[in-house]
Amino acid sequence: MKRIAVYCGSNFGARPEYESVATEVGAHLAQKGLGVVFGGGSVGLMGVVARAALDAGGEVIGVMPEMFKELEDDSLELTEMHIVDSMHTRKAMMADLADGFIALPGGLGTMDEIFEIATWGQLEIHNKPAGFLNTAGYYNGLKSFLDHMVTEGFVKAEHRNMVMVEANIADLIDRFENYQPPQVSKLIGQ
Ligand code: AMP
């Protein structure tokens, strides 16, 4: 693994733990020699992750759609910044650049990004690991819902298990390093 995409809130969230974990993740990835691929924004947790990785000497690559550019203040000195034409181009480029995908606490944008990646894993468009960092139990409800999708017959257990949920960044990266993609049919209903 060379680079990890980090999806996270463009807000800070309601608890100080969220900002602390964003700092921890940026520093941890840099210390492991893993580059960070992110949405390019200086706002909320995304900015915190990027700054922490840069401060620790890490590579940080931003991929930002044109539409966000005027909201930004260029305060981050990134290793690389790609300005792209749309959200769709951004998501595709981030998926290509990264070797694994992490969702920190975040909102609808974060859910969209990590679930698209999980779906692409299920469809074997890529075979890279993806997981949630369950800081302060933020994803407890989602974890239960993932299990519920299996119980109710809409998701195969192998595909649900592909989507990791860990409380600690070091544990999540360890699991990424040992990841084996599932060996099940991607075809609907099979
Ligand atoms: P959310 O989880 O809803 O806070 O969304 C996180 C996502 O917000 C990011 O990945 C971006 O798509 C988007 N976003 C919001 N504001 C900005 C910004 N100023 N610069 C870059 N991306 C942003």
Coordinates of C-alpha atoms and ligand atoms in Angstrom, one line a residue:
M1 CA 0.0 0.0 0.0
K2 CA 1.3 3.5 -0.9
R3 CA -1.6 5.8 -0.3
I4 CA -4.9 5.8 1.7
A5 CA -7.9 7.9 0.8
V6 CA -9.5 9.5 3.8
Y7 CA -13.1 10.5 3.7
C8 CA -14.4 12.6 6.6
G9 CA -16.7 15.5 7.6
S10 CA -16.3 18.9 6.2
N11 CA -17.5 19.9 9.7
F12 CA -15.8 19.2 13.0
G13 CA -18.7 17.3 14.6
A14 CA -20.1 17.8 18.1
R15 CA -17.3 16.0 20.1
P16 CA -13.6 16.9 20.6
E17 CA -12.8 13.2 19.9
Y18 CA -13.5 13.7 16.2
E19 CA -10.9 16.4 15.7
S20 CA -8.4 14.4 17.9
V21 CA -8.9 11.3 15.8
A22 CA -8.4 13.3 12.6
T23 CA -5.1 14.5 13.9
E24 CA -4.1 11.0 14.9
V25 CA -5.0 9.5 11.5
G26 CA -3.0 12.1 9.6
A27 CA 0.0 11.6 11.8
H28 CA -0.3 7.8 11.8
L29 CA -0.5 7.5 8.0
A30 CA 2.5 9.8 7.6
Q31 CA 4.5 7.8 10.1
K32 CA 3.7 4.6 8.3
G33 CA 4.9 6.1 5.1
L34 CA 1.5 6.1 3.6
G35 CA 0.3 9.1 1.5
V36 CA -3.1 10.7 2.2
V37 CA -5.5 11.2 -0.7
F38 CA -8.4 13.5 0.3
G39 CA -11.0 15.9 -1.0
G40 CA -8.6 18.9 -0.9
G41 CA -10.5 21.1 1.4
S42 CA -9.1 23.0 4.4
V43 CA -12.4 22.8 6.2
G44 CA -13.6 20.6 9.1
L45 CA -12.0 17.2 9.8
M46 CA -10.7 17.0 6.2
G47 CA -8.4 20.0 6.9
V48 CA -7.3 18.5 10.2
V49 CA -6.2 15.2 8.6
A50 CA -4.3 17.0 5.9
R51 CA -2.5 19.4 8.2
A52 CA -1.5 16.6 10.6
A53 CA -0.1 14.5 7.8
L54 CA 1.8 17.4 6.3
D55 CA 3.2 18.3 9.8
A56 CA 4.4 14.8 10.2
G57 CA 6.2 15.0 6.8
G58 CA 3.7 12.9 4.8
E59 CA 2.6 13.1 1.2
V60 CA -0.9 14.7 0.9
I61 CA -2.8 14.7 -2.4
G62 CA -6.0 16.8 -2.7
V63 CA -8.6 16.2 -5.4
M64 CA -11.1 19.1 -5.5
P65 CA -14.0 19.8 -7.8
E66 CA -13.9 23.3 -9.3
M67 CA -17.2 24.1 -7.5
F68 CA -15.4 24.2 -4.1
K69 CA -12.4 26.2 -5.2
E70 CA -13.8 29.7 -4.5
L71 CA -14.7 28.6 -0.9
E72 CA -11.1 27.7 -0.2
D73 CA -8.3 29.9 1.1
D74 CA -5.2 28.0 -0.2
S75 CA -4.0 27.7 3.4
L76 CA -2.8 24.1 2.9
E77 CA 0.5 23.5 1.2
L78 CA -0.3 20.1 -0.3
T79 CA 2.1 17.8 -2.1
E80 CA -0.2 17.8 -5.1
M81 CA -3.6 19.4 -5.7
H82 CA -5.8 18.3 -8.6
I83 CA -8.7 20.5 -9.6
V84 CA -11.3 18.5 -11.4
D85 CA -14.6 19.3 -13.2
S86 CA -17.1 17.4 -11.1
M87 CA -17.8 15.4 -8.0
H88 CA -17.9 12.2 -10.1
T89 CA -14.4 12.9 -11.6
R90 CA -13.1 13.6 -8.0
K91 CA -14.4 10.3 -6.7
A92 CA -13.0 8.3 -9.6
M93 CA -9.6 10.0 -9.3
M94 CA -9.4 9.4 -5.5
A95 CA -10.3 5.7 -6.1
D96 CA -7.5 5.4 -8.6
L97 CA -4.9 7.2 -6.5
A98 CA -5.5 5.3 -3.3
D99 CA -4.8 1.7 -2.3
G100 CA -7.3 1.7 0.6
F101 CA -10.2 3.8 1.9
I102 CA -11.1 5.0 5.3
A103 CA -14.2 6.9 6.5
L104 CA -13.7 9.0 9.7
P105 CA -16.8 10.4 11.2
G106 CA -18.6 12.5 8.7
G107 CA -22.0 13.4 7.1
L108 CA -23.8 12.6 3.9
G109 CA -20.8 13.3 1.6
T110 CA -18.6 10.9 3.6
M111 CA -21.3 8.2 3.5
D112 CA -21.7 8.6 -0.3
E113 CA -17.9 8.3 -0.9
I114 CA -17.3 5.3 1.3
F115 CA -20.4 3.4 0.2
E116 CA -19.6 4.0 -3.4
I117 CA -16.1 2.5 -2.8
A118 CA -17.7 -0.5 -0.9
T119 CA -20.1 -1.1 -3.8
W120 CA -17.2 -1.0 -6.3
G121 CA -15.4 -3.5 -4.2
Q122 CA -18.5 -5.8 -4.2
L123 CA -18.7 -5.4 -8.0
E124 CA -14.9 -6.2 -8.3
I125 CA -14.2 -2.8 -10.0
H126 CA -11.3 -2.7 -7.5
N127 CA -10.0 -5.1 -4.9
K128 CA -8.8 -2.6 -2.3
P129 CA -9.7 -2.6 1.4
A130 CA -12.3 -0.1 2.9
G131 CA -13.4 0.6 6.4
F132 CA -14.9 2.9 9.0
L133 CA -13.1 4.4 12.0
N134 CA -15.6 4.1 14.7
T135 CA -14.5 7.0 16.9
A136 CA -16.6 7.5 20.1
G137 CA -19.0 4.8 18.7
Y138 CA -20.1 7.2 15.9
Y139 CA -20.7 4.2 13.6
N140 CA -22.3 1.8 16.1
G141 CA -25.7 2.2 14.5
L142 CA -24.2 1.7 11.0
K143 CA -22.4 -1.4 12.1
S144 CA -25.7 -2.9 13.3
F145 CA -27.4 -1.9 10.1
L146 CA -24.7 -3.6 8.0
D147 CA -25.4 -6.8 9.9
H148 CA -29.1 -6.3 9.5
M149 CA -28.6 -6.1 5.7
V150 CA -27.1 -9.6 5.8
T151 CA -29.7 -11.0 8.1
E152 CA -32.4 -9.7 5.8
G153 CA -30.8 -11.2 2.7
F154 CA -29.8 -8.1 0.8
V155 CA -26.0 -8.3 1.3
K156 CA -23.8 -11.4 1.3
A157 CA -21.8 -12.0 4.5
E158 CA -18.6 -12.0 2.5
H159 CA -19.4 -8.5 1.2
R160 CA -20.5 -7.2 4.5
N161 CA -17.2 -8.5 6.0
M162 CA -15.3 -6.6 3.4
V163 CA -16.5 -3.4 5.0
M164 CA -14.3 -3.1 8.2
V165 CA -15.3 -1.2 11.3
E166 CA -12.5 -0.6 13.8
A167 CA -12.2 1.8 16.8
N168 CA -8.5 2.4 16.3
I169 CA -6.5 3.5 13.2
A170 CA -3.5 1.2 13.8
D171 CA -5.9 -1.8 13.9
L172 CA -7.6 -0.7 10.7
I173 CA -4.3 -0.3 8.8
D174 CA -3.1 -3.7 10.1
R175 CA -6.3 -5.2 8.7
F176 CA -5.8 -3.3 5.4
E177 CA -2.3 -4.8 5.1
N178 CA -3.6 -8.3 5.4
Y179 CA -6.7 -7.8 3.3
Q180 CA -7.9 -10.6 1.0
P181 CA -10.8 -9.6 -1.3
P182 CA -13.9 -11.9 -1.0
Q183 CA -14.2 -14.9 -3.4
V184 CA -17.9 -14.8 -4.1
S185 CA -20.0 -14.1 -7.1
K186 CA -20.6 -10.4 -7.7
L187 CA -23.7 -11.2 -9.8
I188 CA -27.0 -10.1 -8.4
G189 CA -29.1 -12.9 -6.9
Q190 CA -26.2 -15.5 -7.2
Ligands
AMP1 P1 -19.8 15.6 4.7 O1 -19.4 14.3 5.2 O2 -21.2 15.8 4.2 O3 -19.3 16.8 5.5 O4 -19.0 15.8 3.3 C1 -17.6 15.6 3.2 C2 -17.4 16.1 1.8 O5 -17.7 17.5 1.8 C3 -16.1 16.1 1.2 O6 -15.5 15.0 0.7 C4 -16.4 17.1 0.0 O7 -17.1 16.4 -1.0 C5 -17.3 18.0 0.6 N1 -16.8 19.4 0.8 C6 -17.6 20.2 1.5 N2 -16.9 21.4 1.6 C7 -15.8 21.3 0.9 C8 -14.7 22.2 0.7 N3 -14.7 23.5 1.1 N4 -13.7 21.8 -0.1 C9 -13.7 20.5 -0.5 N5 -14.6 19.7 -0.3 C10 -15.7 20.0 0.4

